CSV table of C-alpha atoms in Angstrom, one decimal:
chain,number,residue,atom,x,y,z
A,1,UNK,CA,71.3,91.9,67.9
A,2,UNK,CA,72.8,95.3,66.9
A,3,UNK,CA,69.4,96.5,65.5
A,4,UNK,CA,67.7,95.5,68.7
A,5,UNK,CA,70.2,97.4,70.8
A,6,UNK,CA,69.9,100.5,68.6
A,7,UNK,CA,66.1,100.3,68.9
A,8,UNK,CA,66.2,100.0,72.7
A,9,UNK,CA,68.5,102.9,73.5
A,10,UNK,CA,67.1,106.0,75.1
A,11,UNK,CA,68.1,109.5,74.0
A,12,UNK,CA,71.1,109.8,76.4
A,13,UNK,CA,72.3,106.3,75.3
A,14,UNK,CA,72.1,107.5,71.7
A,15,UNK,CA,74.2,110.5,72.5
A,16,UNK,CA,76.7,108.2,74.1
A,17,UNK,CA,76.6,106.0,71.0
A,18,UNK,CA,77.3,109.0,68.8
A,19,UNK,CA,80.2,110.0,71.2
A,20,UNK,CA,81.7,106.6,70.9
A,21,UNK,CA,81.3,106.5,67.2
A,22,UNK,CA,82.9,109.9,66.5
A,23,UNK,CA,85.7,109.5,69.1
A,24,UNK,CA,87.8,107.8,66.5
A,25,UNK,CA,91.0,108.4,68.5
A,26,UNK,CA,89.5,106.5,71.4
A,27,UNK,CA,90.7,109.2,73.8
A,28,UNK,CA,87.4,109.5,75.6
A,29,UNK,CA,87.3,113.0,74.1
A,30,UNK,CA,85.7,114.4,71.0
A,31,UNK,CA,88.5,116.6,69.7
A,32,UNK,CA,88.0,119.5,67.3
A,33,UNK,CA,88.6,117.4,64.1
A,34,UNK,CA,86.2,114.7,65.4
A,35,UNK,CA,83.6,117.3,66.2
A,36,UNK,CA,83.9,118.8,62.7
A,37,UNK,CA,83.4,115.3,61.3
A,38,UNK,CA,80.4,114.7,63.5
A,39,UNK,CA,78.8,118.0,62.4
A,40,UNK,CA,79.6,117.3,58.7
A,41,UNK,CA,78.0,113.8,58.9
A,42,UNK,CA,74.9,115.1,60.8
A,43,UNK,CA,74.6,117.9,58.2
A,44,UNK,CA,74.8,115.4,55.4
A,45,UNK,CA,71.9,113.4,56.9
A,46,UNK,CA,69.8,116.5,57.8
A,47,UNK,CA,67.0,118.0,55.8
A,48,UNK,CA,68.3,121.4,57.0
A,49,UNK,CA,72.1,121.2,57.1
A,50,UNK,CA,72.5,124.9,57.9
A,51,UNK,CA,70.8,124.5,61.3
A,52,UNK,CA,73.0,121.5,62.1
A,53,UNK,CA,76.1,123.5,61.0
A,54,UNK,CA,75.2,126.2,63.5
A,55,UNK,CA,76.6,123.9,66.2
A,56,UNK,CA,80.0,124.7,64.7
A,57,UNK,CA,79.7,128.1,66.4
A,58,UNK,CA,80.6,126.3,69.6
A,59,UNK,CA,84.0,125.8,68.1
A,60,UNK,CA,84.3,129.6,67.4
A,61,UNK,CA,83.2,130.6,70.9
A,62,UNK,CA,85.4,131.4,73.8
A,63,UNK,CA,83.7,128.5,75.6
A,64,UNK,CA,85.2,125.8,73.4
A,65,UNK,CA,87.4,123.8,75.7
A,66,UNK,CA,89.4,122.2,72.8
A,67,UNK,CA,87.6,118.9,73.2
A,68,UNK,CA,84.4,117.5,74.5
A,69,UNK,CA,83.9,114.8,77.1
A,70,UNK,CA,80.7,112.8,77.0
A,71,UNK,CA,79.1,115.2,79.5
A,72,UNK,CA,80.2,118.1,77.2
A,73,UNK,CA,78.5,116.5,74.2
A,74,UNK,CA,75.4,115.9,76.3
A,75,UNK,CA,75.4,119.6,77.2
A,76,UNK,CA,75.9,120.6,73.5
A,77,UNK,CA,73.0,118.3,72.7
A,78,UNK,CA,70.8,120.0,75.3
A,79,UNK,CA,71.7,123.4,73.9
A,80,UNK,CA,71.6,122.4,70.2
A,81,UNK,CA,69.2,119.5,69.9
A,82,UNK,CA,69.1,119.8,66.1
A,83,UNK,CA,72.8,118.7,66.0
A,84,UNK,CA,72.1,115.1,66.7
A,85,UNK,CA,68.5,115.0,65.3
A,86,UNK,CA,69.6,113.1,62.2
A,87,UNK,CA,71.2,110.5,64.5
A,88,UNK,CA,68.0,110.2,66.6
A,89,UNK,CA,65.8,110.2,63.4
A,90,UNK,CA,67.8,107.2,62.1
A,91,UNK,CA,66.9,105.3,65.3
A,92,UNK,CA,63.3,106.2,64.9
A,93,UNK,CA,63.2,105.0,61.3
A,94,UNK,CA,64.8,101.7,62.2
A,95,UNK,CA,62.3,101.3,65.0
A,96,UNK,CA,59.4,102.0,62.6
A,97,UNK,CA,60.8,99.4,60.1
A,98,UNK,CA,61.4,96.7,62.7
A,99,UNK,CA,58.1,96.1,64.6
A,100,UNK,CA,57.0,99.7,64.7
A,101,UNK,CA,58.0,102.5,67.0
A,102,UNK,CA,55.1,101.8,69.5
A,103,UNK,CA,56.6,98.3,70.2
A,104,UNK,CA,60.0,99.8,71.1
A,105,UNK,CA,58.5,102.5,73.4
A,106,UNK,CA,56.8,99.7,75.4
A,107,UNK,CA,60.0,97.8,75.9
């Protein structure tokens, strides 16, 4: 059931899933330590960790609000799509393994 749900999610739902996964405090915010954890995990899954870690520049900018809402993470994803690419690639690999990616795009 979980694999099926993962395969059926669109990109925005995958960002929401990442948000819920890394909001370990369940505060409905990704706080600085949670964001650092998210970036570290994504960099560990990435073929190019330096590009993923560039998203940490958000933390160093004057624009960092101290925490991200889901809308904030969606905006970060739009501006830095490589940040969550490893997360999205995981979904694609599962789709390919289970019935093929074409099957999931049709459903």
